[in-house]
């Protein structure tokens, strides 16, 4: 066992050395403990741990003891410490839990440490470090959860669905009133246009997801109609009109089938093919009840569907992913929310506390704060991650603005998937709870919180998903929306919502931040003035123009 213990000790010391916290020989240039960390971070904001864990790099080869003191100011460390551990015989210099009086919300705590070497010689005190507590109790939050406009795209009830297409393979599936149930769009009407050894025909099928743990779906034939003319290799105009349970299908203006079935009441539209090049969709439009009308001709390479490839002739189905439903996602554009407010006096300090149901991207006077990718997955009915940012330098006297774009993240994911995140019990539209606390130089305080006074509008990110990325239309960006002076009278009041039921807790992980700038390896001009950039690999990130 001893060789194993020795190897484990070597691994542990190696890990500590990599973190910069392993003991180092005492020398004149480094006579005191250094690199102080609280909860593994240097000078962290917004902690909620009742007993934060402290760590430092020891300047001695073999530490025999340590002493920690904590105060509410740097000056108080020597004169009026809140907690003094006294001399503790220990070689440990990581995961040393604070053991003083109960910590208070919003308070900054200063601390320092000294150590003794194996011969009993004491170092001096380290330079002071600090940590700052966040909002520790539900009563500290004055903010409410808010969300964007009540809007749901691509989820039509009564529907007129028109598509100009060319069948280039044996068959192509046309989906309507499709819903993301199960691991795919398990509930849908599926009309199959085929022209193979059986001749040209329209096969009408009801697809059902029975529920349960199985991903299997059931298919029920509603009709099979022989068509009078070949459809393969020529452009045809398909029209499907669904009013309640009455569904009429026309090709080139001639009614070819009528079905009465009300199993599915609403949903999106899409296509699927069993071959890589089953069909080319030249133009598509949909209008009806419950969602705005849409029309696409795929000009300039624009593709609003969840897959397929766009060529000069249109959308190629299935373009390398046979059998996968290519649909218009059922979701609304990412909302923009903003709040303009005035500060009458000079600011001494300001903290922005926020929690996101989804992935919010916040800004203060146009400057992004925090990381929009910092919120990892949580079970939102159990806990919701909160963040704290020092925004003192971003505020000024006069008008100021807090803005946010509310991304879906895992909370509002709509894509059907293997793990059923789209059907989680806590699933909902993205929401934000934010609280700005300002302390003026005269000691008075002011608080700005998310509530019904915030303004909102549907934003330029038309849809977003942690699986398929986002579709962003820069033409729809309201110029200056996140800065002072913008007129938001045409925006509507933000909706105050219940939000996730989980307890708000401080995030204890590093934010996801940019680590590299990547240049494209190729550029293709798909149309005059329209370019597609190839970066040579799949990456998460933002394009920079």
Short mmCIF file of C-alpha atoms in Angstrom, two decimals:
data_model
loop_
_atom_site.label_atom_id
_atom_site.label_comp_id
_atom_site.label_asym_id
_atom_site.label_seq_id
_atom_site.Cartn_x
_atom_site.Cartn_y
_atom_site.Cartn_z
CA UNK A 1 0.00 0.00 0.00
CA UNK A 2 2.86 2.42 0.76
CA UNK A 3 3.96 2.80 -2.88
CA UNK A 4 0.33 3.58 -3.81
CA UNK A 5 0.09 6.21 -1.06
CA UNK A 6 3.33 7.71 -2.26
CA UNK A 7 2.05 7.94 -5.80
CA UNK A 8 -1.22 9.53 -4.64
CA UNK A 9 0.71 12.07 -2.57
CA UNK A 10 2.85 12.91 -5.60
CA UNK A 11 -0.27 13.37 -7.73
CA UNK A 12 -1.84 15.66 -5.10
CA UNK A 13 1.29 17.79 -4.78
CA UNK A 14 1.52 17.95 -8.56
CA UNK A 15 -2.06 19.20 -8.76
CA UNK A 16 -1.41 21.80 -6.08
CA UNK A 17 1.71 22.93 -7.89
CA UNK A 18 -0.26 23.30 -11.11
CA UNK A 19 -2.72 25.48 -9.23
CA UNK A 20 0.10 27.55 -7.79
CA UNK A 21 -0.74 26.61 -4.20
CA UNK A 22 1.93 24.04 -3.32
CA UNK A 23 4.50 24.96 -0.70
CA UNK A 24 7.61 26.74 -1.99
CA UNK A 25 10.98 27.39 -0.31
CA UNK A 26 11.10 30.56 1.78
CA UNK A 27 13.24 33.23 0.17
CA UNK A 28 13.61 36.98 0.44
CA UNK A 29 11.49 37.78 -2.60
CA UNK A 30 8.54 35.76 -1.31
CA UNK A 31 8.63 35.88 2.51
CA UNK A 32 4.89 35.61 3.14
CA UNK A 33 1.96 33.52 1.91
CA UNK A 34 0.69 34.64 -1.49
CA UNK A 35 -1.95 33.97 -4.15
CA UNK A 36 -4.84 33.98 -1.69
CA UNK A 37 -7.98 32.23 -2.95
CA UNK A 38 -11.52 32.04 -1.61
CA UNK A 39 -13.68 29.25 -2.99
CA UNK A 40 -10.87 28.66 -5.52
CA UNK A 41 -11.11 32.21 -6.91
CA UNK A 42 -9.16 35.44 -6.41
CA UNK A 43 -11.33 38.15 -4.84
CA UNK A 44 -14.70 36.64 -5.80
CA UNK A 45 -17.99 38.54 -5.79
CA UNK A 46 -21.39 37.23 -4.81
CA UNK A 47 -20.54 34.19 -2.68
CA UNK A 48 -23.27 32.49 -0.67
CA UNK A 49 -21.23 29.77 1.08
CA UNK A 50 -21.82 29.90 4.83
CA UNK A 51 -18.19 28.91 5.44
CA UNK A 52 -16.07 29.91 2.43
CA UNK A 53 -12.99 27.75 1.91
CA UNK A 54 -9.66 29.57 1.92
CA UNK A 55 -6.36 28.68 0.27
CA UNK A 56 -2.93 30.20 -0.28
CA UNK A 57 0.53 29.42 -1.63
CA UNK A 58 2.81 28.77 1.30
CA UNK A 59 6.33 30.24 1.11
CA UNK A 60 7.91 27.51 3.25
CA UNK A 61 9.04 24.04 2.22
CA UNK A 62 7.24 22.33 5.11
CA UNK A 63 4.44 24.25 6.72
CA UNK A 64 3.78 23.27 10.32
CA UNK A 65 1.05 25.75 11.28
CA UNK A 66 -1.05 28.64 10.07
CA UNK A 67 -3.08 31.54 11.44
CA UNK A 68 -5.93 33.33 9.64
CA UNK A 69 -7.68 36.53 10.50
CA UNK A 70 -10.77 38.06 8.88
CA UNK A 71 -12.26 41.57 9.19
CA UNK A 72 -14.81 43.79 7.48
CA UNK A 73 -12.07 46.19 6.35
CA UNK A 74 -8.39 45.93 5.56
CA UNK A 75 -7.57 48.28 8.44
CA UNK A 76 -9.56 46.13 10.85
CA UNK A 77 -7.48 42.99 10.32
CA UNK A 78 -5.01 43.95 13.00
CA UNK A 79 -7.17 46.17 15.24
CA UNK A 80 -10.67 44.66 15.17
CA UNK A 81 -10.67 41.24 13.48
CA UNK A 82 -14.03 39.57 13.08
CA UNK A 83 -12.39 36.17 13.40
CA UNK A 84 -8.91 35.07 14.37
CA UNK A 85 -8.23 31.37 14.06
CA UNK A 86 -5.25 31.49 16.36
CA UNK A 87 -2.24 29.31 15.60
CA UNK A 88 -3.46 26.02 14.08
CA UNK A 89 -0.97 23.15 13.85
CA UNK A 90 -1.48 21.94 10.28
CA UNK A 91 0.36 21.46 7.00
CA UNK A 92 -2.83 22.22 5.06
CA UNK A 93 -3.04 25.32 2.91
CA UNK A 94 -6.18 24.51 0.86
CA UNK A 95 -9.85 24.06 1.76
CA UNK A 96 -9.52 25.79 5.12
CA UNK A 97 -13.11 26.69 6.05
CA UNK A 98 -13.95 30.03 7.61
CA UNK A 99 -15.15 29.43 11.18
CA UNK A 100 -16.10 32.88 12.43
CA UNK A 101 -19.40 34.68 13.06
CA UNK A 102 -22.25 34.40 10.56
CA UNK A 103 -21.59 36.23 7.32
CA UNK A 104 -23.87 38.99 6.04
CA UNK A 105 -25.35 39.67 2.60
CA UNK A 106 -23.43 42.15 0.40
CA UNK A 107 -20.56 42.49 2.90
CA UNK A 108 -16.94 42.45 1.76
CA UNK A 109 -14.61 40.49 4.04
CA UNK A 110 -10.84 41.00 4.13
CA UNK A 111 -8.47 38.26 5.24
CA UNK A 112 -4.82 37.39 5.55
CA UNK A 113 -2.72 34.48 6.71
CA UNK A 114 0.68 33.75 8.19
CA UNK A 115 2.40 30.36 8.45
CA UNK A 116 5.17 28.61 10.39
CA UNK A 117 7.86 26.40 8.91
CA UNK A 118 9.02 23.03 10.25
CA UNK A 119 11.45 24.73 12.67
CA UNK A 120 8.74 26.93 14.18
CA UNK A 121 9.75 30.11 12.39
CA UNK A 122 6.81 32.39 11.54
CA UNK A 123 6.44 34.32 8.32
CA UNK A 124 4.96 37.75 8.16
CA UNK A 125 1.31 38.29 7.31
CA UNK A 126 0.25 37.98 3.71
CA UNK A 127 -1.03 40.95 1.79
CA UNK A 128 -4.78 41.19 2.46
CA UNK A 129 -7.19 39.45 0.12
CA UNK A 130 -10.97 39.66 0.15
CA UNK A 131 -14.21 38.05 -0.83
CA UNK A 132 -17.66 39.58 -1.07
CA UNK A 133 -20.95 37.95 -0.18
CA UNK A 134 -23.95 38.07 -2.48
CA UNK A 135 -27.66 38.00 -1.69
CA UNK A 136 -27.97 35.22 0.88
CA UNK A 137 -31.70 34.99 1.41
CA UNK A 138 -34.88 35.16 -0.62
CA UNK A 139 -35.82 38.35 1.24
CA UNK A 140 -32.73 40.08 -0.17
CA UNK A 141 -34.24 39.85 -3.66
CA UNK A 142 -36.63 42.68 -4.48
CA UNK A 143 -36.55 41.84 -8.19
CA UNK A 144 -39.22 39.85 -10.02
CA UNK A 145 -38.84 37.39 -12.85
CA UNK A 146 -39.64 39.03 -16.20
CA UNK A 147 -39.96 37.69 -19.74
CA UNK A 148 -40.44 39.02 -23.24
CA UNK A 149 -43.45 39.40 -25.55
CA UNK A 150 -46.00 36.60 -25.50
CA UNK A 151 -45.32 35.23 -28.95
CA UNK A 152 -45.01 31.75 -30.42
CA UNK A 153 -43.74 31.39 -33.97
CA UNK A 154 -44.37 28.48 -36.36
CA UNK A 155 -47.17 26.90 -34.32
CA UNK A 156 -50.21 27.27 -36.53
CA UNK A 157 -53.68 25.89 -35.83
CA UNK A 158 -55.73 26.50 -38.96
CA UNK A 159 -53.15 26.57 -41.72
CA UNK A 160 -52.51 27.21 -45.39
CA UNK A 161 -49.15 25.67 -46.33
CA UNK A 162 -47.81 26.28 -49.85
CA UNK A 163 -44.59 24.89 -51.30
CA UNK A 164 -43.08 24.98 -54.77
CA UNK A 165 -40.82 21.95 -55.05
CA UNK A 166 -39.14 19.52 -57.40
CA UNK A 167 -39.03 15.83 -56.50
CA UNK A 168 -35.50 14.67 -57.39
CA UNK A 169 -35.50 11.32 -55.58
CA UNK A 170 -38.02 8.57 -55.03
CA UNK A 171 -40.06 10.41 -52.39
CA UNK A 172 -40.19 13.34 -49.99
CA UNK A 173 -42.16 13.82 -46.77
CA UNK A 174 -44.06 17.02 -46.05
CA UNK A 175 -44.85 17.62 -42.38
CA UNK A 176 -47.48 19.93 -40.91
CA UNK A 177 -49.03 20.38 -37.49
CA UNK A 178 -45.80 18.80 -36.23
CA UNK A 179 -45.06 18.90 -32.51
CA UNK A 180 -41.74 18.07 -30.74
CA UNK A 181 -42.96 15.09 -28.73
CA UNK A 182 -40.70 12.19 -27.88
CA UNK A 183 -37.19 12.32 -29.29
CA UNK A 184 -38.35 13.80 -32.60
CA UNK A 185 -41.39 15.55 -34.03
CA UNK A 186 -43.34 12.48 -32.97
CA UNK A 187 -46.77 14.02 -33.53
CA UNK A 188 -47.39 15.23 -37.09
CA UNK A 189 -49.32 14.82 -40.27
CA UNK A 190 -46.92 13.38 -42.87
CA UNK A 191 -47.86 13.71 -46.53
CA UNK A 192 -45.48 11.71 -48.78
CA UNK A 193 -45.06 12.63 -52.42
CA UNK A 194 -43.63 9.62 -54.26
CA UNK A 195 -42.90 8.72 -57.86
CA UNK A 196 -41.27 5.30 -58.03
CA UNK A 197 -42.23 1.86 -59.28
CA UNK A 198 -45.81 2.40 -58.06
CA UNK A 199 -46.09 5.53 -60.12
CA UNK A 200 -46.86 9.05 -58.87
CA UNK A 201 -48.85 9.07 -55.64
CA UNK A 202 -49.69 10.96 -52.45
CA UNK A 203 -49.58 8.92 -49.23
CA UNK A 204 -51.25 10.57 -46.22
CA UNK A 205 -50.13 9.39 -42.79
CA UNK A 206 -50.88 10.30 -39.19
CA UNK A 207 -47.78 10.10 -37.00
CA UNK A 208 -48.34 9.70 -33.26
CA UNK A 209 -46.04 9.57 -30.28
CA UNK A 210 -47.71 7.33 -27.68
CA UNK A 211 -45.66 8.61 -24.76
CA UNK A 212 -43.70 6.69 -22.16
CA UNK A 213 -39.98 5.97 -22.17
CA UNK A 214 -39.83 4.54 -25.69
CA UNK A 215 -38.99 6.79 -28.62
CA UNK A 216 -41.08 4.65 -30.97
CA UNK A 217 -43.83 6.35 -32.94
CA UNK A 218 -46.97 4.93 -34.49
CA UNK A 219 -47.98 5.50 -38.10
CA UNK A 220 -51.60 5.34 -39.29
CA UNK A 221 -52.43 5.47 -43.00
CA UNK A 222 -55.15 8.06 -43.69
CA UNK A 223 -55.18 7.81 -47.45
CA UNK A 224 -53.30 6.88 -50.62
CA UNK A 225 -54.07 8.74 -53.84
CA UNK A 226 -52.77 7.89 -57.29
CA UNK A 227 -51.82 11.05 -59.17
CA UNK A 228 -52.73 11.54 -62.80
CA UNK A 229 -49.40 12.97 -63.95
CA UNK A 230 -45.74 12.29 -63.13
CA UNK A 231 -44.30 14.58 -60.48
CA UNK A 232 -40.64 13.58 -60.46
CA UNK A 233 -38.21 15.97 -62.11
CA UNK A 234 -40.63 18.86 -62.59
CA UNK A 235 -41.57 21.82 -60.46
CA UNK A 236 -44.96 21.50 -58.81
CA UNK A 237 -47.04 23.73 -56.56
CA UNK A 238 -48.26 21.88 -53.47
CA UNK A 239 -50.91 23.43 -51.25
CA UNK A 240 -52.28 22.04 -47.98
CA UNK A 241 -55.19 23.79 -46.28
CA UNK A 242 -56.16 22.58 -42.80
CA UNK A 243 -59.21 24.09 -41.11
CA UNK A 244 -60.01 22.29 -37.89
CA UNK A 245 -60.02 18.62 -38.84
CA UNK A 246 -60.78 19.23 -42.53
CA UNK A 247 -57.61 18.96 -44.68
CA UNK A 248 -57.55 19.68 -48.42
CA UNK A 249 -54.49 18.97 -50.57
CA UNK A 250 -53.95 20.48 -54.03
CA UNK A 251 -51.22 20.09 -56.65
CA UNK A 252 -50.88 22.74 -59.32
CA UNK A 253 -54.23 24.21 -58.30
CA UNK A 254 -56.17 20.93 -58.57
CA UNK A 255 -57.61 19.26 -55.44
CA UNK A 256 -56.17 15.75 -55.23
CA UNK A 257 -57.21 14.65 -51.72
CA UNK A 258 -59.52 15.53 -48.87
CA UNK A 259 -59.15 14.08 -45.36
CA UNK A 260 -61.12 14.63 -42.17
CA UNK A 261 -58.97 14.05 -39.09
CA UNK A 262 -58.52 16.19 -35.99
CA UNK A 263 -55.88 14.20 -34.09
CA UNK A 264 -53.39 17.07 -34.25
CA UNK A 265 -54.64 20.60 -33.59
CA UNK A 266 -51.57 22.74 -34.23
CA UNK A 267 -47.85 22.64 -34.97
CA UNK A 268 -45.07 23.56 -37.36
CA UNK A 269 -44.19 22.63 -40.94
CA UNK A 270 -41.21 20.79 -42.35
CA UNK A 271 -39.74 18.25 -44.72
CA UNK A 272 -37.86 14.94 -44.55
CA UNK A 273 -36.33 12.62 -47.08
CA UNK A 274 -35.01 9.08 -47.08
CA UNK A 275 -32.36 10.05 -49.62
CA UNK A 276 -29.68 12.71 -49.51
CA UNK A 277 -31.22 14.48 -52.50
CA UNK A 278 -34.91 13.68 -52.20
CA UNK A 279 -36.23 17.06 -53.31
CA UNK A 280 -35.49 20.72 -53.80
CA UNK A 281 -37.83 23.20 -52.10
CA UNK A 282 -37.88 26.40 -54.16
CA UNK A 283 -40.35 28.42 -52.15
CA UNK A 284 -42.45 27.90 -49.05
CA UNK A 285 -45.06 29.91 -47.18
CA UNK A 286 -47.39 29.33 -44.27
CA UNK A 287 -50.17 31.39 -42.74
CA UNK A 288 -52.98 30.71 -40.35
CA UNK A 289 -54.11 31.12 -36.78
CA UNK A 290 -52.03 31.42 -33.59
CA UNK A 291 -48.68 32.34 -35.23
CA UNK A 292 -47.43 34.99 -37.68
CA UNK A 293 -47.30 34.20 -41.39
CA UNK A 294 -43.95 33.35 -43.02
CA UNK A 295 -42.65 33.10 -46.59
CA UNK A 296 -39.18 32.04 -47.75
CA UNK A 297 -37.49 31.68 -51.13
CA UNK A 298 -34.00 30.90 -49.74
CA UNK A 299 -32.48 33.87 -51.55
CA UNK A 300 -28.89 34.62 -50.59
CA UNK A 301 -28.46 31.24 -48.90
CA UNK A 302 -30.86 32.04 -46.06
CA UNK A 303 -32.22 28.87 -44.41
CA UNK A 304 -34.78 29.19 -41.59
CA UNK A 305 -35.23 25.42 -41.30
CA UNK A 306 -33.31 23.24 -38.84
CA UNK A 307 -31.33 21.49 -41.57
CA UNK A 308 -30.82 20.94 -45.26
CA UNK A 309 -28.53 22.81 -47.64
CA UNK A 310 -29.39 25.83 -49.73
CA UNK A 311 -28.28 25.96 -53.36
CA UNK A 312 -29.14 28.44 -56.09
CA UNK A 313 -32.32 26.44 -56.74
CA UNK A 314 -33.54 26.29 -53.14
CA UNK A 315 -33.45 24.05 -50.06
CA UNK A 316 -32.11 20.55 -50.70
CA UNK A 317 -33.85 17.84 -48.64
CA UNK A 318 -32.37 16.00 -46.85
CA UNK A 319 -28.82 17.00 -47.81
CA UNK A 320 -26.82 14.36 -45.98
CA UNK A 321 -29.19 13.74 -43.07
CA UNK A 322 -31.82 11.34 -44.46
CA UNK A 323 -34.74 10.58 -42.20
CA UNK A 324 -34.30 13.67 -40.03
CA UNK A 325 -37.16 16.17 -39.79
CA UNK A 326 -36.18 19.59 -41.11
CA UNK A 327 -38.66 22.01 -39.56
CA UNK A 328 -39.27 25.61 -38.64
CA UNK A 329 -38.60 25.57 -34.88
CA UNK A 330 -41.55 26.34 -32.64
CA UNK A 331 -40.21 29.27 -30.66
CA UNK A 332 -40.19 33.03 -30.50
CA UNK A 333 -37.25 35.36 -31.22
CA UNK A 334 -34.96 36.00 -28.25
CA UNK A 335 -36.54 38.96 -26.40
CA UNK A 336 -34.73 42.21 -25.73
CA UNK A 337 -35.52 43.81 -22.38
CA UNK A 338 -34.34 47.20 -21.13
CA UNK A 339 -34.75 49.61 -18.23
CA UNK A 340 -33.73 53.25 -18.35
CA UNK A 341 -33.16 55.02 -15.02
CA UNK A 342 -31.50 58.16 -13.70
CA UNK A 343 -28.80 58.52 -11.06
CA UNK A 344 -28.77 61.90 -9.37
CA UNK A 345 -25.48 61.70 -7.43
CA UNK A 346 -21.91 60.41 -7.83
CA UNK A 347 -21.64 56.62 -7.47
CA UNK A 348 -19.31 55.05 -4.92
CA UNK A 349 -20.05 51.42 -5.79
CA UNK A 350 -22.62 49.38 -7.69
CA UNK A 351 -23.38 45.66 -7.88
CA UNK A 352 -25.57 43.94 -10.45
CA UNK A 353 -27.02 40.69 -9.13
CA UNK A 354 -28.89 38.52 -11.62
CA UNK A 355 -30.22 35.04 -12.27
CA UNK A 356 -31.29 33.69 -15.62
CA UNK A 357 -33.83 31.11 -16.67
CA UNK A 358 -31.91 30.34 -19.83
CA UNK A 359 -28.85 32.26 -21.03
CA UNK A 360 -29.29 36.02 -20.60
CA UNK A 361 -26.74 38.42 -22.05
CA UNK A 362 -26.70 41.59 -19.95
CA UNK A 363 -25.26 45.00 -20.61
CA UNK A 364 -24.96 48.29 -18.75
CA UNK A 365 -24.90 51.38 -20.95
CA UNK A 366 -24.01 49.21 -23.93
CA UNK A 367 -21.14 47.31 -22.29
CA UNK A 368 -21.72 43.56 -21.89
CA UNK A 369 -21.22 42.33 -18.33
CA UNK A 370 -20.62 38.75 -17.29
CA UNK A 371 -20.79 35.88 -19.74
CA UNK A 372 -23.92 34.96 -21.66
CA UNK A 373 -22.65 31.37 -21.69
CA UNK A 374 -21.89 31.31 -17.98
CA UNK A 375 -25.13 29.69 -16.93
CA UNK A 376 -24.71 25.95 -17.16
CA UNK A 377 -27.42 23.33 -16.96
CA UNK A 378 -29.31 23.03 -13.69
CA UNK A 379 -32.58 21.37 -12.74
CA UNK A 380 -34.44 24.66 -12.55
CA UNK A 381 -37.07 23.30 -10.20
CA UNK A 382 -34.27 22.68 -7.67
CA UNK A 383 -31.77 25.51 -8.13
CA UNK A 384 -31.09 28.53 -10.32
CA UNK A 385 -27.61 30.01 -10.65
CA UNK A 386 -27.03 33.64 -9.69
CA UNK A 387 -24.18 35.97 -10.57
CA UNK A 388 -22.78 39.25 -9.22
CA UNK A 389 -20.90 41.89 -11.22
CA UNK A 390 -19.13 45.07 -10.14
CA UNK A 391 -20.56 47.69 -12.52
CA UNK A 392 -19.39 50.81 -10.68
CA UNK A 393 -17.24 52.03 -13.56
CA UNK A 394 -20.08 51.63 -16.09
CA UNK A 395 -22.55 54.00 -14.40
CA UNK A 396 -22.71 57.76 -14.61
CA UNK A 397 -24.83 60.62 -13.36
CA UNK A 398 -27.93 61.14 -15.45
CA UNK A 399 -29.63 58.52 -17.60
CA UNK A 400 -28.38 54.92 -17.56
CA UNK A 401 -29.69 51.73 -19.15
CA UNK A 402 -29.60 48.05 -18.25
CA UNK A 403 -30.28 45.83 -21.26
CA UNK A 404 -30.51 42.09 -21.77
CA UNK A 405 -31.12 39.59 -24.54
CA UNK A 406 -32.80 36.47 -23.20
CA UNK A 407 -31.36 33.33 -24.77
CA UNK A 408 -33.07 29.99 -24.34
CA UNK A 409 -30.18 27.91 -23.05
CA UNK A 410 -31.34 24.62 -21.58
CA UNK A 411 -34.34 26.19 -19.86
CA UNK A 412 -36.23 27.07 -23.04
CA UNK A 413 -34.85 24.44 -25.41
CA UNK A 414 -37.46 23.50 -28.01
CA UNK A 415 -35.60 20.92 -30.10
CA UNK A 416 -36.69 17.33 -29.45
CA UNK A 417 -33.69 15.45 -28.13
CA UNK A 418 -32.45 12.23 -26.61
CA UNK A 419 -32.69 13.54 -23.04
CA UNK A 420 -36.13 15.19 -23.28
CA UNK A 421 -34.92 18.62 -22.13
CA UNK A 422 -37.69 20.12 -24.27
CA UNK A 423 -40.21 18.31 -22.07
CA UNK A 424 -38.60 18.91 -18.67
CA UNK A 425 -41.05 19.77 -15.86
CA UNK A 426 -39.31 23.12 -15.39
CA UNK A 427 -39.26 24.05 -19.08
CA UNK A 428 -40.44 27.56 -19.99
CA UNK A 429 -39.79 30.73 -21.94
CA UNK A 430 -36.50 32.47 -21.04
CA UNK A 431 -36.72 34.88 -18.12
CA UNK A 432 -34.53 37.22 -16.08
CA UNK A 433 -34.33 38.35 -12.48
CA UNK A 434 -31.90 41.24 -11.96
CA UNK A 435 -31.17 43.70 -9.18
CA UNK A 436 -28.82 46.69 -9.42
CA UNK A 437 -27.77 48.10 -6.04
CA UNK A 438 -26.09 51.50 -6.13
CA UNK A 439 -24.31 53.16 -3.21
CA UNK A 440 -23.70 56.90 -3.60
CA UNK A 441 -20.64 58.69 -2.27
CA UNK A 442 -22.80 60.25 0.47
CA UNK A 443 -23.70 56.75 1.75
CA UNK A 444 -27.29 56.67 0.47
CA UNK A 445 -28.47 53.76 -1.65
CA UNK A 446 -30.72 53.15 -4.65
CA UNK A 447 -31.98 49.90 -6.17
CA UNK A 448 -33.21 49.14 -9.71
CA UNK A 449 -34.99 45.79 -10.14
CA UNK A 450 -36.65 43.78 -12.87
CA UNK A 451 -40.41 44.34 -12.76
CA UNK A 452 -43.30 45.38 -14.97
CA UNK A 453 -41.67 48.77 -15.63
CA UNK A 454 -39.11 47.19 -17.94
CA UNK A 455 -39.72 47.39 -21.69
CA UNK A 456 -39.42 44.54 -24.18
CA UNK A 457 -39.55 43.67 -27.88
CA UNK A 458 -38.76 40.63 -30.01
CA UNK A 459 -35.07 40.79 -30.91
CA UNK A 460 -32.91 40.08 -33.97
CA UNK A 461 -31.99 36.56 -32.86
CA UNK A 462 -34.88 34.84 -34.62
CA UNK A 463 -34.26 31.49 -32.95
CA UNK A 464 -31.52 29.99 -30.81
CA UNK A 465 -30.62 26.54 -29.57
CA UNK A 466 -27.73 24.93 -27.69
CA UNK A 467 -27.99 22.18 -30.32
CA UNK A 468 -28.35 23.96 -33.66
CA UNK A 469 -26.94 27.42 -32.95
CA UNK A 470 -28.84 30.59 -33.74
CA UNK A 471 -30.36 32.49 -36.64
CA UNK A 472 -29.55 36.18 -36.34
CA UNK A 473 -30.76 39.01 -38.58
CA UNK A 474 -28.60 42.09 -37.99
CA UNK A 475 -31.09 44.21 -39.95
CA UNK A 476 -33.50 43.89 -37.03
CA UNK A 477 -31.17 45.28 -34.35
CA UNK A 478 -32.76 48.44 -32.85
CA UNK A 479 -29.87 50.91 -33.08
CA UNK A 480 -28.83 52.10 -29.61
CA UNK A 481 -31.46 50.03 -27.76
CA UNK A 482 -29.07 49.31 -24.87
CA UNK A 483 -27.91 52.90 -24.40
CA UNK A 484 -29.29 56.13 -23.00
CA UNK A 485 -31.46 58.27 -25.26
CA UNK A 486 -33.21 55.41 -27.05
CA UNK A 487 -36.98 55.85 -27.38
CA UNK A 488 -38.78 52.65 -26.41
CA UNK A 489 -42.35 53.94 -26.53
CA UNK A 490 -43.24 51.39 -29.22
CA UNK A 491 -41.95 48.58 -27.04
CA UNK A 492 -44.34 46.86 -24.66
CA UNK A 493 -44.18 46.29 -20.92
CA UNK A 494 -42.25 43.19 -19.89
CA UNK A 495 -44.32 40.35 -18.53
CA UNK A 496 -43.88 39.54 -14.85
CA UNK A 497 -43.78 35.73 -14.68
CA UNK A 498 -43.48 33.07 -12.01
CA UNK A 499 -40.06 31.98 -13.26
CA UNK A 500 -38.37 28.76 -12.21
CA UNK A 501 -39.26 27.35 -8.80
CA UNK A 502 -35.73 26.38 -7.77
CA UNK A 503 -33.72 28.09 -5.05
CA UNK A 504 -31.43 30.85 -6.26
CA UNK A 505 -27.83 29.97 -5.42
CA UNK A 506 -24.54 31.61 -6.30
CA UNK A 507 -22.72 30.06 -9.25
CA UNK A 508 -19.48 28.43 -8.15
CA UNK A 509 -18.00 27.67 -11.56
CA UNK A 510 -15.87 29.70 -13.91
CA UNK A 511 -17.75 31.53 -16.63
CA UNK A 512 -17.35 30.30 -20.19
CA UNK A 513 -15.30 32.95 -21.92
CA UNK A 514 -13.66 33.42 -25.36
CA UNK A 515 -10.28 31.72 -25.54
CA UNK A 516 -9.28 32.12 -29.18
CA UNK A 517 -9.90 34.18 -32.31
CA UNK A 518 -10.34 31.95 -35.36
CA UNK A 519 -9.86 33.14 -38.94
CA UNK A 520 -11.84 31.53 -41.78
CA UNK A 521 -10.00 29.06 -44.00
CA UNK A 522 -12.21 29.66 -47.04
CA UNK A 523 -14.81 32.07 -48.38
CA UNK A 524 -17.45 31.28 -51.01
CA UNK A 525 -19.61 33.86 -52.76
CA UNK A 526 -22.92 32.01 -53.11
CA UNK A 527 -24.62 35.01 -54.70
CA UNK A 528 -23.52 38.53 -55.64
CA UNK A 529 -22.56 40.19 -52.36
CA UNK A 530 -23.45 37.10 -50.27
CA UNK A 531 -20.53 35.18 -48.77
CA UNK A 532 -20.26 31.96 -46.77
CA UNK A 533 -17.23 31.67 -44.50
CA UNK A 534 -15.74 28.27 -43.64
CA UNK A 535 -13.79 28.18 -40.37
CA UNK A 536 -12.54 24.64 -40.92
CA UNK A 537 -14.04 23.18 -37.74
CA UNK A 538 -17.12 23.19 -35.57
CA UNK A 539 -16.84 25.72 -32.75
CA UNK A 540 -19.10 27.55 -30.32
CA UNK A 541 -18.64 31.27 -30.52
CA UNK A 542 -19.62 34.56 -32.17
CA UNK A 543 -18.84 35.91 -35.59
CA UNK A 544 -17.03 39.26 -35.59
CA UNK A 545 -17.48 41.45 -38.65
#
